[in-house]
Amino acid sequence: MRLINRRPGGVGLFASAAIPFALALVLYVVASSIRLAENPDDKLLPDLSTIGAAIERVAFEPDKRTGDYIFWTDTGASLARLATGVFLAAFLGLAVGVPNGLVPWFGAFWSPAIRALSMIPPLAILPILFIVFGVGELAKVMLILLGTAPFLMRDIEQRVRELPREQLIKAQTLDATSWQVALRVVFPQVLPRLIDGVRLSLGSAWLFLIAAEAIASTDGLGYRIFLVRRYLAMDVILPYVAWITFLAFLFDFGLRRLNRRYFPWYGA
């Protein structure tokens, strides 16, 4: 049997996925041991016990000043901003992308503006957002929204244009209105694509969130990372980075499962 036709089983798939993470952990432990042997006060690569103590301090012990559990407070603040921005971006992607691809006059009016908007680097207009919306929650959510919504709008518009024309003609021969065509023919077919688009845009959404929190915030995962970097507190930074990675992976996994559960025909 050719190599391209061999597929790993359940155990093989799990082992193949776990090996890179295990190798990265072993490499870190070895590098940390070497640096600490040369300089016990080295902060760049703290050992696992130091990282464990830092996690216990920020996650399971209340802050002496505020009484909050800093790790979970930061996580809740960041997730609220991320969820709000991504949800609004998904809503706009669907609400604008479908008529852009389905209604020629609507697309002729909005498509050029959306293409132009998608070319603007979101981080370049971050100072403008802070000036217009202040340094509160709205500016952070707007950065995520402006960074991800144009991509989703263009993606959904393209998927609508790729739908077989025969489906639209058949629906119209059955006396369907434009609204009914959008709701009953187009919407069910582009919804799983929207979920995939959200998955692909999550990396950018995290980037915009952390950038906004690093510049102007009093809580959040990005805020904490940039706060403690001045002290070279790698024992806090590394767990926060690992936690962000785990959350992003969890969201990606959940969205993939959602697509498989409710749209099993998609990608089959």
CSV table of C-alpha atoms in Angstrom, one decimal:
chain,number,residue,atom,x,y,z
A,1,MET,CA,0.0,0.0,0.0
A,2,ARG,CA,1.3,3.4,-0.9
A,3,LEU,CA,2.2,5.8,1.9
A,4,ILE,CA,-0.4,8.4,0.7
A,5,ASN,CA,-3.2,5.9,1.2
A,6,ARG,CA,-2.2,5.0,4.8
A,7,ARG,CA,-4.2,6.6,7.5
A,8,PRO,CA,-3.4,6.6,11.3
A,9,GLY,CA,-5.9,4.9,13.6
A,10,GLY,CA,-7.3,6.4,16.8
A,11,VAL,CA,-4.2,5.7,18.9
A,12,GLY,CA,-1.8,6.6,16.1
A,13,LEU,CA,-3.6,9.8,15.5
A,14,PHE,CA,-3.4,10.8,19.1
A,15,ALA,CA,0.2,9.8,19.4
A,16,SER,CA,1.1,11.7,16.2
A,17,ALA,CA,-0.6,14.9,17.6
A,18,ALA,CA,1.0,14.6,21.0
A,19,ILE,CA,4.6,13.9,19.9
A,20,PRO,CA,5.4,17.5,18.8
A,21,PHE,CA,4.1,18.9,22.1
A,22,ALA,CA,6.1,16.4,24.1
A,23,LEU,CA,9.2,17.2,22.1
A,24,ALA,CA,8.7,20.9,22.7
A,25,LEU,CA,8.3,20.3,26.5
A,26,VAL,CA,11.5,18.1,26.6
A,27,LEU,CA,13.4,20.7,24.7
A,28,TYR,CA,12.3,23.4,27.0
A,29,VAL,CA,13.2,21.4,30.1
A,30,VAL,CA,16.7,20.6,28.7
A,31,ALA,CA,17.3,24.3,27.7
A,32,SER,CA,16.1,25.5,31.1
A,33,SER,CA,18.3,23.1,33.0
A,34,ILE,CA,21.4,24.2,31.0
A,35,ARG,CA,20.7,27.9,31.5
A,36,LEU,CA,19.9,27.5,35.2
A,37,ALA,CA,23.1,25.4,35.7
A,38,GLU,CA,25.1,28.4,34.4
A,39,ASN,CA,23.1,31.0,36.2
A,40,PRO,CA,20.6,30.0,38.9
A,41,ASP,CA,19.0,33.5,38.8
A,42,ASP,CA,18.3,33.3,35.1
A,43,LYS,CA,14.7,34.5,34.3
A,44,LEU,CA,14.5,33.7,30.6
A,45,LEU,CA,13.7,30.0,30.9
A,46,PRO,CA,12.4,29.3,34.5
A,47,ASP,CA,12.1,25.6,35.5
A,48,LEU,CA,8.7,23.9,35.7
A,49,SER,CA,8.5,24.3,39.5
A,50,THR,CA,8.9,28.0,39.2
A,51,ILE,CA,6.2,28.2,36.6
A,52,GLY,CA,3.9,26.0,38.7
A,53,ALA,CA,4.4,28.4,41.7
A,54,ALA,CA,3.5,31.3,39.5
A,55,ILE,CA,0.4,29.6,38.2
A,56,GLU,CA,-0.7,28.9,41.8
A,57,ARG,CA,-0.1,32.5,42.8
A,58,VAL,CA,-2.1,34.1,39.9
A,59,ALA,CA,-4.8,31.5,39.5
A,60,PHE,CA,-5.5,30.1,43.0
A,61,GLU,CA,-4.6,32.9,45.4
A,62,PRO,CA,-6.5,36.1,45.7
A,63,ASP,CA,-4.7,39.3,44.8
A,64,LYS,CA,-3.7,41.1,48.0
A,65,ARG,CA,-4.7,44.5,46.6
A,66,THR,CA,-8.0,43.7,44.9
A,67,GLY,CA,-9.0,40.3,46.2
A,68,ASP,CA,-9.5,39.0,42.7
A,69,TYR,CA,-8.1,35.8,41.2
A,70,ILE,CA,-6.0,37.6,38.6
A,71,PHE,CA,-5.7,34.7,36.1
A,72,TRP,CA,-9.5,34.1,35.9
A,73,THR,CA,-10.3,37.8,35.9
A,74,ASP,CA,-8.0,38.4,33.0
A,75,THR,CA,-9.4,35.4,31.2
A,76,GLY,CA,-13.0,36.5,31.7
A,77,ALA,CA,-12.3,40.1,30.5
A,78,SER,CA,-10.5,38.9,27.3
A,79,LEU,CA,-13.1,36.3,26.4
A,80,ALA,CA,-15.9,38.8,26.8
A,81,ARG,CA,-14.2,41.2,24.4
A,82,LEU,CA,-13.3,38.4,22.0
A,83,ALA,CA,-16.7,36.9,21.9
A,84,THR,CA,-18.5,40.2,21.4
A,85,GLY,CA,-16.2,41.3,18.6
A,86,VAL,CA,-16.3,37.9,16.8
A,87,PHE,CA,-20.1,37.6,17.2
A,88,LEU,CA,-20.7,41.0,15.7
A,89,ALA,CA,-18.2,40.3,12.9
A,90,ALA,CA,-20.0,37.0,12.1
A,91,PHE,CA,-23.4,38.8,12.1
A,92,LEU,CA,-22.1,41.5,9.7
A,93,GLY,CA,-20.4,38.9,7.5
A,94,LEU,CA,-23.7,37.1,7.0
A,95,ALA,CA,-25.9,40.2,6.8
A,96,VAL,CA,-23.7,42.0,4.3
A,97,GLY,CA,-22.0,39.1,2.5
A,98,VAL,CA,-25.2,37.3,1.4
A,99,PRO,CA,-26.9,40.3,-0.3
A,100,ASN,CA,-23.5,41.3,-1.7
A,101,GLY,CA,-23.3,38.0,-3.6
A,102,LEU,CA,-27.0,37.5,-4.3
A,103,VAL,CA,-28.3,41.0,-5.2
A,104,PRO,CA,-26.3,42.6,-8.0
A,105,TRP,CA,-27.2,46.2,-7.2
A,106,PHE,CA,-26.4,45.7,-3.6
A,107,GLY,CA,-23.1,44.2,-4.4
A,108,ALA,CA,-22.2,46.9,-6.9
A,109,PHE,CA,-22.7,49.5,-4.2
A,110,TRP,CA,-21.0,47.8,-1.2
A,111,SER,CA,-18.4,45.4,-2.6
A,112,PRO,CA,-15.8,48.0,-3.6
A,113,ALA,CA,-16.1,49.7,-0.2
A,114,ILE,CA,-15.7,46.4,1.6
A,115,ARG,CA,-12.7,45.5,-0.5
A,116,ALA,CA,-11.1,48.8,0.3
A,117,LEU,CA,-11.8,48.4,4.0
A,118,SER,CA,-10.3,45.0,4.1
A,119,MET,CA,-7.0,46.4,2.8
A,120,ILE,CA,-6.6,48.8,5.8
A,121,PRO,CA,-4.3,47.3,8.4
A,122,PRO,CA,-6.4,47.3,11.6
A,123,LEU,CA,-3.5,47.9,13.9
A,124,ALA,CA,-2.7,51.1,11.9
A,125,ILE,CA,-6.0,52.6,12.8
A,126,LEU,CA,-5.9,51.6,16.5
A,127,PRO,CA,-4.9,55.1,17.6
A,128,ILE,CA,-7.9,56.5,15.7
A,129,LEU,CA,-10.2,54.0,17.4
A,130,PHE,CA,-8.9,55.1,20.8
A,131,ILE,CA,-9.5,58.7,19.9
A,132,VAL,CA,-13.0,58.2,18.5
A,133,PHE,CA,-14.3,55.6,21.0
A,134,GLY,CA,-12.1,56.2,24.0
A,135,VAL,CA,-9.9,53.7,25.8
A,136,GLY,CA,-12.8,51.7,27.1
A,137,GLU,CA,-14.3,48.4,26.0
A,138,LEU,CA,-15.8,49.7,22.8
A,139,ALA,CA,-12.5,50.5,21.1
A,140,LYS,CA,-11.2,47.0,21.8
A,141,VAL,CA,-14.3,45.4,20.4
A,142,MET,CA,-14.3,47.7,17.4
A,143,LEU,CA,-10.7,46.7,16.6
A,144,ILE,CA,-11.7,43.0,16.5
A,145,LEU,CA,-14.7,43.9,14.5
A,146,LEU,CA,-12.9,45.9,11.9
A,147,GLY,CA,-10.1,43.4,11.7
A,148,THR,CA,-12.3,40.3,11.0
A,149,ALA,CA,-15.7,41.5,9.6
A,150,PRO,CA,-14.4,42.6,6.1
A,151,PHE,CA,-12.7,39.2,5.7
A,152,LEU,CA,-16.0,37.4,6.6
A,153,MET,CA,-18.1,39.6,4.3
A,154,ARG,CA,-15.9,39.0,1.3
A,155,ASP,CA,-15.7,35.2,2.1
A,156,ILE,CA,-19.4,34.8,2.3
A,157,GLU,CA,-20.0,37.0,-0.8
A,158,GLN,CA,-17.7,34.7,-2.8
A,159,ARG,CA,-19.4,31.6,-1.5
A,160,VAL,CA,-22.8,32.9,-2.5
A,161,ARG,CA,-21.5,33.7,-6.0
A,162,GLU,CA,-20.2,30.1,-6.3
A,163,LEU,CA,-23.6,28.5,-5.6
A,164,PRO,CA,-24.9,26.7,-8.6
A,165,ARG,CA,-27.1,29.1,-10.6
A,166,GLU,CA,-29.5,26.3,-11.3
A,167,GLN,CA,-30.6,26.3,-7.7
A,168,LEU,CA,-31.5,30.0,-7.8
A,169,ILE,CA,-33.4,29.5,-11.1
A,170,LYS,CA,-35.3,26.5,-9.8
A,171,ALA,CA,-36.4,28.3,-6.7
A,172,GLN,CA,-37.6,31.2,-8.8
A,173,THR,CA,-39.6,28.9,-11.1
A,174,LEU,CA,-41.3,27.7,-7.9
A,175,ASP,CA,-42.4,31.3,-7.3
A,176,ALA,CA,-39.9,32.1,-4.5
A,177,THR,CA,-39.3,35.7,-3.8
A,178,SER,CA,-35.7,37.1,-3.4
A,179,TRP,CA,-36.2,37.0,0.4
A,180,GLN,CA,-37.2,33.3,0.3
A,181,VAL,CA,-34.3,32.5,-2.0
A,182,ALA,CA,-31.9,34.1,0.5
A,183,LEU,CA,-33.4,32.4,3.5
A,184,ARG,CA,-34.2,28.9,2.1
A,185,VAL,CA,-31.6,28.4,-0.6
A,186,VAL,CA,-28.6,30.5,0.2
A,187,PHE,CA,-28.5,30.9,4.0
A,188,PRO,CA,-28.4,27.1,4.8
A,189,GLN,CA,-25.5,26.6,2.4
A,190,VAL,CA,-23.3,29.5,3.5
A,191,LEU,CA,-23.8,29.1,7.3
A,192,PRO,CA,-21.3,26.3,7.6
A,193,ARG,CA,-18.9,28.3,5.5
A,194,LEU,CA,-19.4,31.2,7.9
A,195,ILE,CA,-18.4,29.0,10.8
A,196,ASP,CA,-15.3,28.0,8.9
A,197,GLY,CA,-14.6,31.6,8.3
A,198,VAL,CA,-14.9,32.4,12.0
A,199,ARG,CA,-12.4,29.6,12.7
A,200,LEU,CA,-9.9,31.0,10.2
A,201,SER,CA,-10.3,34.5,11.6
A,202,LEU,CA,-9.8,33.6,15.3
A,203,GLY,CA,-6.1,33.9,15.1
A,204,SER,CA,-6.4,37.5,13.8
A,205,ALA,CA,-9.0,38.3,16.4
A,206,TRP,CA,-6.7,37.2,19.2
A,207,LEU,CA,-3.9,39.3,17.8
A,208,PHE,CA,-6.1,42.4,17.7
A,209,LEU,CA,-7.4,41.7,21.2
A,210,ILE,CA,-4.0,41.4,22.7
A,211,ALA,CA,-2.7,44.5,20.9
A,212,ALA,CA,-5.6,46.6,22.2
A,213,GLU,CA,-5.2,45.2,25.7
A,214,ALA,CA,-1.5,45.9,25.7
A,215,ILE,CA,-2.0,49.5,24.8
A,216,ALA,CA,-4.9,50.6,26.9
A,217,SER,CA,-6.5,48.2,29.5
A,218,THR,CA,-6.5,47.4,33.1
A,219,ASP,CA,-7.2,43.7,32.8
A,220,GLY,CA,-7.1,41.0,30.2
A,221,LEU,CA,-4.6,38.4,29.1
A,222,GLY,CA,-2.7,40.7,26.8
A,223,TYR,CA,-2.6,43.4,29.4
A,224,ARG,CA,-1.1,41.1,32.0
A,225,ILE,CA,1.6,39.8,29.6
A,226,PHE,CA,2.8,43.3,28.7
A,227,LEU,CA,2.5,44.4,32.3
A,228,VAL,CA,4.9,41.7,33.7
A,229,ARG,CA,7.3,41.8,30.8
A,230,ARG,CA,9.1,44.8,32.3
A,231,TYR,CA,10.0,42.5,35.2
A,232,LEU,CA,11.1,39.7,32.9
A,233,ALA,CA,8.5,37.5,34.6
A,234,MET,CA,8.6,34.6,32.2
A,235,ASP,CA,7.1,32.3,34.8
A,236,VAL,CA,3.9,34.3,34.3
A,237,ILE,CA,4.2,35.1,30.6
A,238,LEU,CA,4.7,31.5,29.5
A,239,PRO,CA,1.6,30.1,31.2
A,240,TYR,CA,-0.5,33.0,29.8
A,241,VAL,CA,0.8,32.3,26.3
A,242,ALA,CA,0.1,28.6,26.7
A,243,TRP,CA,-3.4,29.4,28.1
A,244,ILE,CA,-4.2,31.7,25.1
A,245,THR,CA,-3.0,28.9,22.7
A,246,PHE,CA,-5.2,26.3,24.5
A,247,LEU,CA,-8.3,28.6,24.4
A,248,ALA,CA,-7.8,29.3,20.7
A,249,PHE,CA,-7.4,25.5,20.1
A,250,LEU,CA,-10.5,24.9,22.1
A,251,PHE,CA,-12.6,27.4,20.2
A,252,ASP,CA,-11.3,25.9,16.9
A,253,PHE,CA,-12.2,22.4,18.0
A,254,GLY,CA,-15.6,23.5,19.2
A,255,LEU,CA,-16.5,25.2,15.9
A,256,ARG,CA,-15.3,22.2,13.9
A,257,ARG,CA,-17.5,19.9,16.0
A,258,LEU,CA,-20.4,22.3,15.5
A,259,ASN,CA,-20.0,22.1,11.8
A,260,ARG,CA,-19.9,18.3,11.8
A,261,ARG,CA,-22.8,18.0,14.2
A,262,TYR,CA,-25.3,20.3,12.4
A,263,PHE,CA,-23.9,20.3,8.8
A,264,PRO,CA,-22.6,16.7,8.2
A,265,TRP,CA,-22.9,17.2,4.4
A,266,TYR,CA,-20.4,20.1,4.4
A,267,GLY,CA,-17.0,19.0,3.3
A,268,ALA,CA,-18.0,15.4,2.9
